[in-house]
Amino acid sequence: MLRTFRIAPSILSADFARLGEEVTRVVAAGADIIHFDVMDNHYVPNLTVGPMVCKAIRPLTQAPIDVHLMVKPVDRIVPDFAAAGADIISFHPEASEHVDRTLGLIRDQGCKAGLVLNPATPLAYLDHVLDKLDLVLIMSVNPGFGGQQFIAHALEKLREARSRIEASGREIWLEVDGGVKVDNIGEIAAAGADTFVAGSAIFNTSDYAATIAAMRSELSRSQGA
Ligand code: DX5
Ligand code: ZN
């Protein structure tokens, strides 16, 4: 069966001095989703942007805004992102005292809910909550910074996550984040991912459309199309 692939540029590598323009440009270049990295200098050793910035970019695009929370605690900030126009909110299970409750909270706010697994975080976190998930995000770098190298072990994890999702019979997106580039995206897709976060690989090039098109052509080749 042909899988639907989605490209999700991470604005972490965009020019923050011209953020609105960058969002508009990358969507015009073919992005499906805007990946919005939220870091708190506590759960991860970096600090980025919050709900006010999400609200500011919301009117600029119809593309879903995929909020990746790298914050601890999680629950207090969830309603603020929902009000700011987030479509998807995902979080790291280690950052929440009550994972099931946080997933329910995100959905109660009208958003899709995702769980993010760090390189050393086991897939077992999915075991009892698959019915409450719209998205599983496999980290292929340790969270905190753009421009890091893809950790190869993520491929095996993606294969396992894909088989759990298939077995559940539910429509859960399988997203991958960290070190995704034109030259490895095909292999990552073959391992089971359908949604690809890419920050530096897109924003550090001058022609976003050409980069996204190159990624799509690798994705088609991975499906033998
Ligand atoms: C890392 C972030 C990523 C980051 C990816 O903690 O979650 O979304 O922007 O950047 P690249 O694609 O450059 O590895
Ligand atoms: Zn991210």
mmCIF file of C-alpha atoms and ligand atoms in Angstrom:
data_model
loop_
_atom_site.group_PDB
_atom_site.id
_atom_site.type_symbol
_atom_site.label_atom_id
_atom_site.label_comp_id
_atom_site.label_asym_id
_atom_site.label_seq_id
_atom_site.Cartn_x
_atom_site.Cartn_y
_atom_site.Cartn_z
ATOM 1 C CA MET A 1 0.000 0.000 0.000
ATOM 2 C CA LEU A 2 1.309 3.449 -0.847
ATOM 3 C CA ARG A 3 1.924 5.497 2.235
ATOM 4 C CA THR A 4 1.206 9.231 2.421
ATOM 5 C CA PHE A 5 4.404 11.120 3.180
ATOM 6 C CA ARG A 6 4.573 14.486 4.900
ATOM 7 C CA ILE A 7 7.488 16.904 5.062
ATOM 8 C CA ALA A 8 7.609 18.960 8.247
ATOM 9 C CA PRO A 9 10.276 21.688 8.207
ATOM 10 C CA SER A 10 11.448 22.588 11.696
ATOM 11 C CA ILE A 11 11.492 26.345 12.167
ATOM 12 C CA LEU A 12 14.294 25.880 14.690
ATOM 13 C CA SER A 13 16.702 26.386 11.797
ATOM 14 C CA ALA A 14 14.754 29.268 10.227
ATOM 15 C CA ASP A 15 15.924 32.881 10.438
ATOM 16 C CA PHE A 16 14.078 34.045 13.566
ATOM 17 C CA ALA A 17 14.521 37.674 12.578
ATOM 18 C CA ARG A 18 12.230 36.967 9.599
ATOM 19 C CA LEU A 19 10.188 34.092 10.980
ATOM 20 C CA GLY A 20 6.857 34.956 9.330
ATOM 21 C CA GLU A 21 8.488 35.235 5.944
ATOM 22 C CA GLU A 22 10.307 31.938 6.476
ATOM 23 C CA VAL A 23 7.054 30.128 7.307
ATOM 24 C CA THR A 24 5.319 31.551 4.250
ATOM 25 C CA ARG A 25 8.290 30.693 2.051
ATOM 26 C CA VAL A 26 8.670 27.121 3.236
ATOM 27 C CA VAL A 27 4.948 26.389 2.842
ATOM 28 C CA ALA A 28 5.038 27.861 -0.682
ATOM 29 C CA ALA A 29 8.034 25.581 -1.302
ATOM 30 C CA GLY A 30 5.910 22.507 -0.586
ATOM 31 C CA ALA A 31 6.014 21.890 3.177
ATOM 32 C CA ASP A 32 3.040 19.916 4.466
ATOM 33 C CA ILE A 33 3.381 20.773 8.145
ATOM 34 C CA ILE A 34 5.209 23.366 10.248
ATOM 35 C CA HIS A 35 7.226 21.698 13.017
ATOM 36 C CA PHE A 36 7.458 24.026 16.019
ATOM 37 C CA ASP A 37 10.157 23.152 18.567
ATOM 38 C CA VAL A 38 9.537 24.372 22.095
ATOM 39 C CA MET A 39 12.541 24.169 24.457
ATOM 40 C CA ASP A 40 12.604 25.347 28.054
ATOM 41 C CA ASN A 41 16.244 25.296 29.228
ATOM 42 C CA HIS A 42 15.170 22.735 31.818
ATOM 43 C CA TYR A 43 14.011 19.555 30.108
ATOM 44 C CA VAL A 44 16.509 20.311 27.315
ATOM 45 C CA PRO A 45 19.562 22.595 27.426
ATOM 46 C CA ASN A 46 18.211 25.224 25.038
ATOM 47 C CA LEU A 47 15.487 27.834 24.992
ATOM 48 C CA THR A 48 13.273 28.702 22.044
ATOM 49 C CA VAL A 49 9.767 30.067 21.620
ATOM 50 C CA GLY A 50 6.346 29.709 23.194
ATOM 51 C CA PRO A 51 2.630 30.114 22.496
ATOM 52 C CA MET A 52 2.887 33.811 21.578
ATOM 53 C CA VAL A 53 5.080 32.977 18.611
ATOM 54 C CA CYS A 54 2.785 30.105 17.617
ATOM 55 C CA LYS A 55 -0.141 32.540 17.673
ATOM 56 C CA ALA A 56 1.824 35.020 15.566
ATOM 57 C CA ILE A 57 2.537 32.545 12.763
ATOM 58 C CA ARG A 58 -0.916 30.882 12.882
ATOM 59 C CA PRO A 59 -2.601 33.336 10.456
ATOM 60 C CA LEU A 60 0.186 32.910 7.899
ATOM 61 C CA THR A 61 -0.613 29.353 6.845
ATOM 62 C CA GLN A 62 -3.271 26.667 6.561
ATOM 63 C CA ALA A 63 -0.618 24.003 7.135
ATOM 64 C CA PRO A 64 -0.947 22.154 10.431
ATOM 65 C CA ILE A 65 1.321 23.433 13.201
ATOM 66 C CA ASP A 66 3.037 20.490 14.866
ATOM 67 C CA VAL A 67 4.142 21.597 18.333
ATOM 68 C CA HIS A 68 6.980 19.492 19.745
ATOM 69 C CA LEU A 69 7.145 20.212 23.466
ATOM 70 C CA MET A 70 10.557 19.730 25.024
ATOM 71 C CA VAL A 71 9.401 21.164 28.320
ATOM 72 C CA LYS A 72 8.828 19.959 31.852
ATOM 73 C CA PRO A 73 6.222 20.108 33.279
ATOM 74 C CA VAL A 74 3.957 19.642 30.248
ATOM 75 C CA ASP A 75 0.334 20.083 31.305
ATOM 76 C CA ARG A 76 0.277 23.750 32.240
ATOM 77 C CA ILE A 77 1.389 24.903 28.803
ATOM 78 C CA VAL A 78 -0.901 22.627 26.726
ATOM 79 C CA PRO A 79 -4.037 24.844 26.782
ATOM 80 C CA ASP A 80 -1.932 27.872 25.853
ATOM 81 C CA PHE A 81 -0.683 26.135 22.699
ATOM 82 C CA ALA A 82 -4.168 24.917 21.822
ATOM 83 C CA ALA A 83 -5.434 28.505 22.134
ATOM 84 C CA ALA A 84 -2.490 29.669 20.010
ATOM 85 C CA GLY A 85 -3.650 27.469 17.121
ATOM 86 C CA ALA A 86 -1.567 24.306 17.444
ATOM 87 C CA ASP A 87 -2.995 21.340 15.510
ATOM 88 C CA ILE A 88 -0.758 18.635 16.942
ATOM 89 C CA ILE A 89 0.909 18.684 20.355
ATOM 90 C CA SER A 90 3.483 16.078 21.267
ATOM 91 C CA PHE A 91 5.536 15.653 24.430
ATOM 92 C CA HIS A 92 8.188 13.430 25.990
ATOM 93 C CA PRO A 93 6.774 10.882 28.457
ATOM 94 C CA GLU A 94 9.657 11.483 30.902
ATOM 95 C CA ALA A 95 8.503 15.095 31.198
ATOM 96 C CA SER A 96 4.980 14.249 32.360
ATOM 97 C CA GLU A 97 4.034 12.665 35.680
ATOM 98 C CA HIS A 98 0.858 11.218 34.158
ATOM 99 C CA VAL A 99 1.236 10.409 30.483
ATOM 100 C CA ASP A 100 -2.304 9.135 29.975
ATOM 101 C CA ARG A 101 -3.760 12.256 31.568
ATOM 102 C CA THR A 102 -1.607 14.568 29.442
ATOM 103 C CA LEU A 103 -2.703 12.777 26.254
ATOM 104 C CA GLY A 104 -6.332 13.229 27.315
ATOM 105 C CA LEU A 105 -5.729 16.876 28.089
ATOM 106 C CA ILE A 106 -4.286 17.528 24.607
ATOM 107 C CA ARG A 107 -7.258 15.856 22.923
ATOM 108 C CA ASP A 108 -9.761 17.627 25.174
ATOM 109 C CA GLN A 109 -8.247 20.860 23.904
ATOM 110 C CA GLY A 110 -9.133 19.787 20.357
ATOM 111 C CA CYS A 111 -5.613 18.899 19.236
ATOM 112 C CA LYS A 112 -4.035 15.707 17.968
ATOM 113 C CA ALA A 113 -1.805 14.098 20.567
ATOM 114 C CA GLY A 114 1.684 12.669 20.130
ATOM 115 C CA LEU A 115 4.285 10.949 22.232
ATOM 116 C CA VAL A 116 7.986 11.583 21.563
ATOM 117 C CA LEU A 117 10.587 8.918 22.295
ATOM 118 C CA ASN A 118 14.224 9.918 22.794
ATOM 119 C CA PRO A 119 16.968 7.654 21.428
ATOM 120 C CA ALA A 120 17.237 5.811 24.771
ATOM 121 C CA THR A 121 13.510 5.793 25.561
ATOM 122 C CA PRO A 122 11.883 2.397 24.980
ATOM 123 C CA LEU A 123 8.885 1.792 22.724
ATOM 124 C CA ALA A 124 7.202 0.197 25.743
ATOM 125 C CA TYR A 125 5.891 3.675 26.574
ATOM 126 C CA LEU A 126 3.395 3.122 23.745
ATOM 127 C CA ASP A 127 1.996 -0.101 25.160
ATOM 128 C CA HIS A 128 -1.014 1.144 27.074
ATOM 129 C CA VAL A 129 -1.774 4.401 25.280
ATOM 130 C CA LEU A 130 -1.898 3.569 21.561
ATOM 131 C CA ASP A 131 -5.641 4.210 21.543
ATOM 132 C CA LYS A 132 -5.022 7.778 22.698
ATOM 133 C CA LEU A 133 -2.308 8.579 20.176
ATOM 134 C CA ASP A 134 -2.515 10.325 16.823
ATOM 135 C CA LEU A 135 1.229 10.479 16.349
ATOM 136 C CA VAL A 136 4.399 8.752 17.483
ATOM 137 C CA LEU A 137 7.588 10.775 17.109
ATOM 138 C CA ILE A 138 10.875 8.897 17.115
ATOM 139 C CA MET A 139 13.836 11.116 17.953
ATOM 140 C CA SER A 140 16.856 10.307 15.808
ATOM 141 C CA VAL A 141 19.021 12.771 17.769
ATOM 142 C CA ASN A 142 19.018 13.781 21.413
ATOM 143 C CA PRO A 143 16.642 16.732 21.663
ATOM 144 C CA GLY A 144 17.885 20.265 22.154
ATOM 145 C CA PHE A 145 19.641 21.344 18.995
ATOM 146 C CA GLY A 146 19.324 21.369 15.230
ATOM 147 C CA GLY A 147 22.049 20.195 12.907
ATOM 148 C CA GLN A 148 22.999 16.969 14.706
ATOM 149 C CA GLN A 149 23.846 13.653 13.089
ATOM 150 C CA PHE A 150 21.120 11.027 12.523
ATOM 151 C CA ILE A 151 21.476 8.142 15.028
ATOM 152 C CA ALA A 152 21.271 4.954 12.941
ATOM 153 C CA HIS A 153 19.588 2.932 15.674
ATOM 154 C CA ALA A 154 16.448 4.988 15.043
ATOM 155 C CA LEU A 155 15.872 2.895 11.895
ATOM 156 C CA GLU A 156 15.337 -0.264 13.909
ATOM 157 C CA LYS A 157 13.093 1.621 16.298
ATOM 158 C CA LEU A 158 11.036 2.963 13.413
ATOM 159 C CA ARG A 159 10.560 -0.559 12.035
ATOM 160 C CA GLU A 160 9.314 -1.751 15.416
ATOM 161 C CA ALA A 161 7.106 1.283 15.932
ATOM 162 C CA ARG A 162 5.621 0.770 12.446
ATOM 163 C CA SER A 163 4.724 -2.823 13.225
ATOM 164 C CA ARG A 164 3.062 -1.816 16.507
ATOM 165 C CA ILE A 165 1.057 0.844 14.702
ATOM 166 C CA GLU A 166 0.002 -1.605 11.962
ATOM 167 C CA ALA A 167 -0.993 -4.159 14.601
ATOM 168 C CA SER A 168 -3.150 -1.552 16.357
ATOM 169 C CA GLY A 169 -5.106 -0.955 13.143
ATOM 170 C CA ARG A 170 -5.249 2.732 14.056
ATOM 171 C CA GLU A 171 -4.281 5.663 11.897
ATOM 172 C CA ILE A 172 -1.275 6.915 13.797
ATOM 173 C CA TRP A 173 1.358 9.030 12.072
ATOM 174 C CA LEU A 174 4.954 7.897 12.508
ATOM 175 C CA GLU A 175 7.202 10.926 12.589
ATOM 176 C CA VAL A 176 10.998 11.097 12.750
ATOM 177 C CA ASP A 177 13.003 14.076 13.987
ATOM 178 C CA GLY A 178 16.715 14.797 13.804
ATOM 179 C CA GLY A 179 19.356 14.588 11.113
ATOM 180 C CA VAL A 180 16.908 13.904 8.275
ATOM 181 C CA LYS A 181 18.443 14.882 4.920
ATOM 182 C CA VAL A 182 17.891 14.298 1.221
ATOM 183 C CA ASP A 183 20.461 11.507 1.245
ATOM 184 C CA ASN A 184 18.935 9.466 4.095
ATOM 185 C CA ILE A 185 15.210 10.196 3.841
ATOM 186 C CA GLY A 186 14.560 7.233 1.514
ATOM 187 C CA GLU A 187 16.111 4.764 3.922
ATOM 188 C CA ILE A 188 14.178 6.324 6.822
ATOM 189 C CA ALA A 189 10.923 5.997 4.881
ATOM 190 C CA ALA A 190 11.709 2.363 4.126
ATOM 191 C CA ALA A 191 12.020 1.807 7.884
ATOM 192 C CA GLY A 192 8.423 2.949 8.297
ATOM 193 C CA ALA A 193 8.317 6.708 8.910
ATOM 194 C CA ASP A 194 5.643 8.731 7.115
ATOM 195 C CA THR A 195 6.267 12.219 8.517
ATOM 196 C CA PHE A 196 9.719 13.779 8.274
ATOM 197 C CA VAL A 197 10.962 16.677 10.340
ATOM 198 C CA ALA A 198 13.877 18.471 8.721
ATOM 199 C CA GLY A 199 15.370 21.681 10.038
ATOM 200 C CA SER A 200 18.899 22.379 8.873
ATOM 201 C CA ALA A 201 18.517 20.211 5.750
ATOM 202 C CA ILE A 202 15.872 22.640 4.450
ATOM 203 C CA PHE A 203 16.538 26.026 6.053
ATOM 204 C CA ASN A 204 20.299 25.901 5.507
ATOM 205 C CA THR A 205 19.765 25.639 1.765
ATOM 206 C CA SER A 206 18.999 28.596 -0.479
ATOM 207 C CA ASP A 207 16.250 26.931 -2.521
ATOM 208 C CA TYR A 208 13.695 25.370 -0.157
ATOM 209 C CA ALA A 209 11.497 24.170 -3.024
ATOM 210 C CA ALA A 210 14.379 22.325 -4.677
ATOM 211 C CA THR A 211 15.327 20.661 -1.390
ATOM 212 C CA ILE A 212 11.771 19.587 -0.618
ATOM 213 C CA ALA A 213 11.333 18.333 -4.186
ATOM 214 C CA ALA A 214 14.553 16.319 -3.856
ATOM 215 C CA MET A 215 13.235 14.802 -0.625
ATOM 216 C CA ARG A 216 9.957 13.889 -2.304
ATOM 217 C CA SER A 217 11.721 12.255 -5.184
ATOM 218 C CA GLU A 218 13.767 10.130 -2.753
ATOM 219 C CA LEU A 219 10.508 9.231 -0.984
ATOM 220 C CA SER A 220 8.896 8.130 -4.266
ATOM 221 C CA ARG A 221 11.944 6.025 -5.078
ATOM 222 C CA SER A 222 11.713 4.355 -1.665
ATOM 223 C CA GLN A 223 8.226 3.210 -2.622
ATOM 224 C CA GLY A 224 9.441 2.001 -5.978
ATOM 225 C CA ALA A 225 7.226 4.580 -7.726
HETATM 226 C C1 DX5 B 1 15.807 18.843 18.005
HETATM 227 C C2 DX5 B 1 14.504 19.277 17.366
HETATM 228 C C3 DX5 B 1 14.454 19.104 15.919
HETATM 229 C C4 DX5 B 1 15.489 19.889 15.141
HETATM 230 C C5 DX5 B 1 15.897 19.044 13.997
HETATM 231 O O1 DX5 B 1 15.637 18.801 19.380
HETATM 232 O O2 DX5 B 1 13.418 18.559 17.928
HETATM 233 O O3 DX5 B 1 13.156 19.345 15.412
HETATM 234 O O4 DX5 B 1 15.038 21.115 14.658
HETATM 235 O O5 DX5 B 1 16.909 19.684 13.330
HETATM 236 P P1 DX5 B 1 17.732 18.973 12.171
HETATM 237 O O6 DX5 B 1 16.754 18.597 11.114
HETATM 238 O O7 DX5 B 1 18.685 20.040 11.747
HETATM 239 O O8 DX5 B 1 18.411 17.785 12.784
HETATM 240 ZN ZN ZN B 2 11.418 18.693 16.962
#
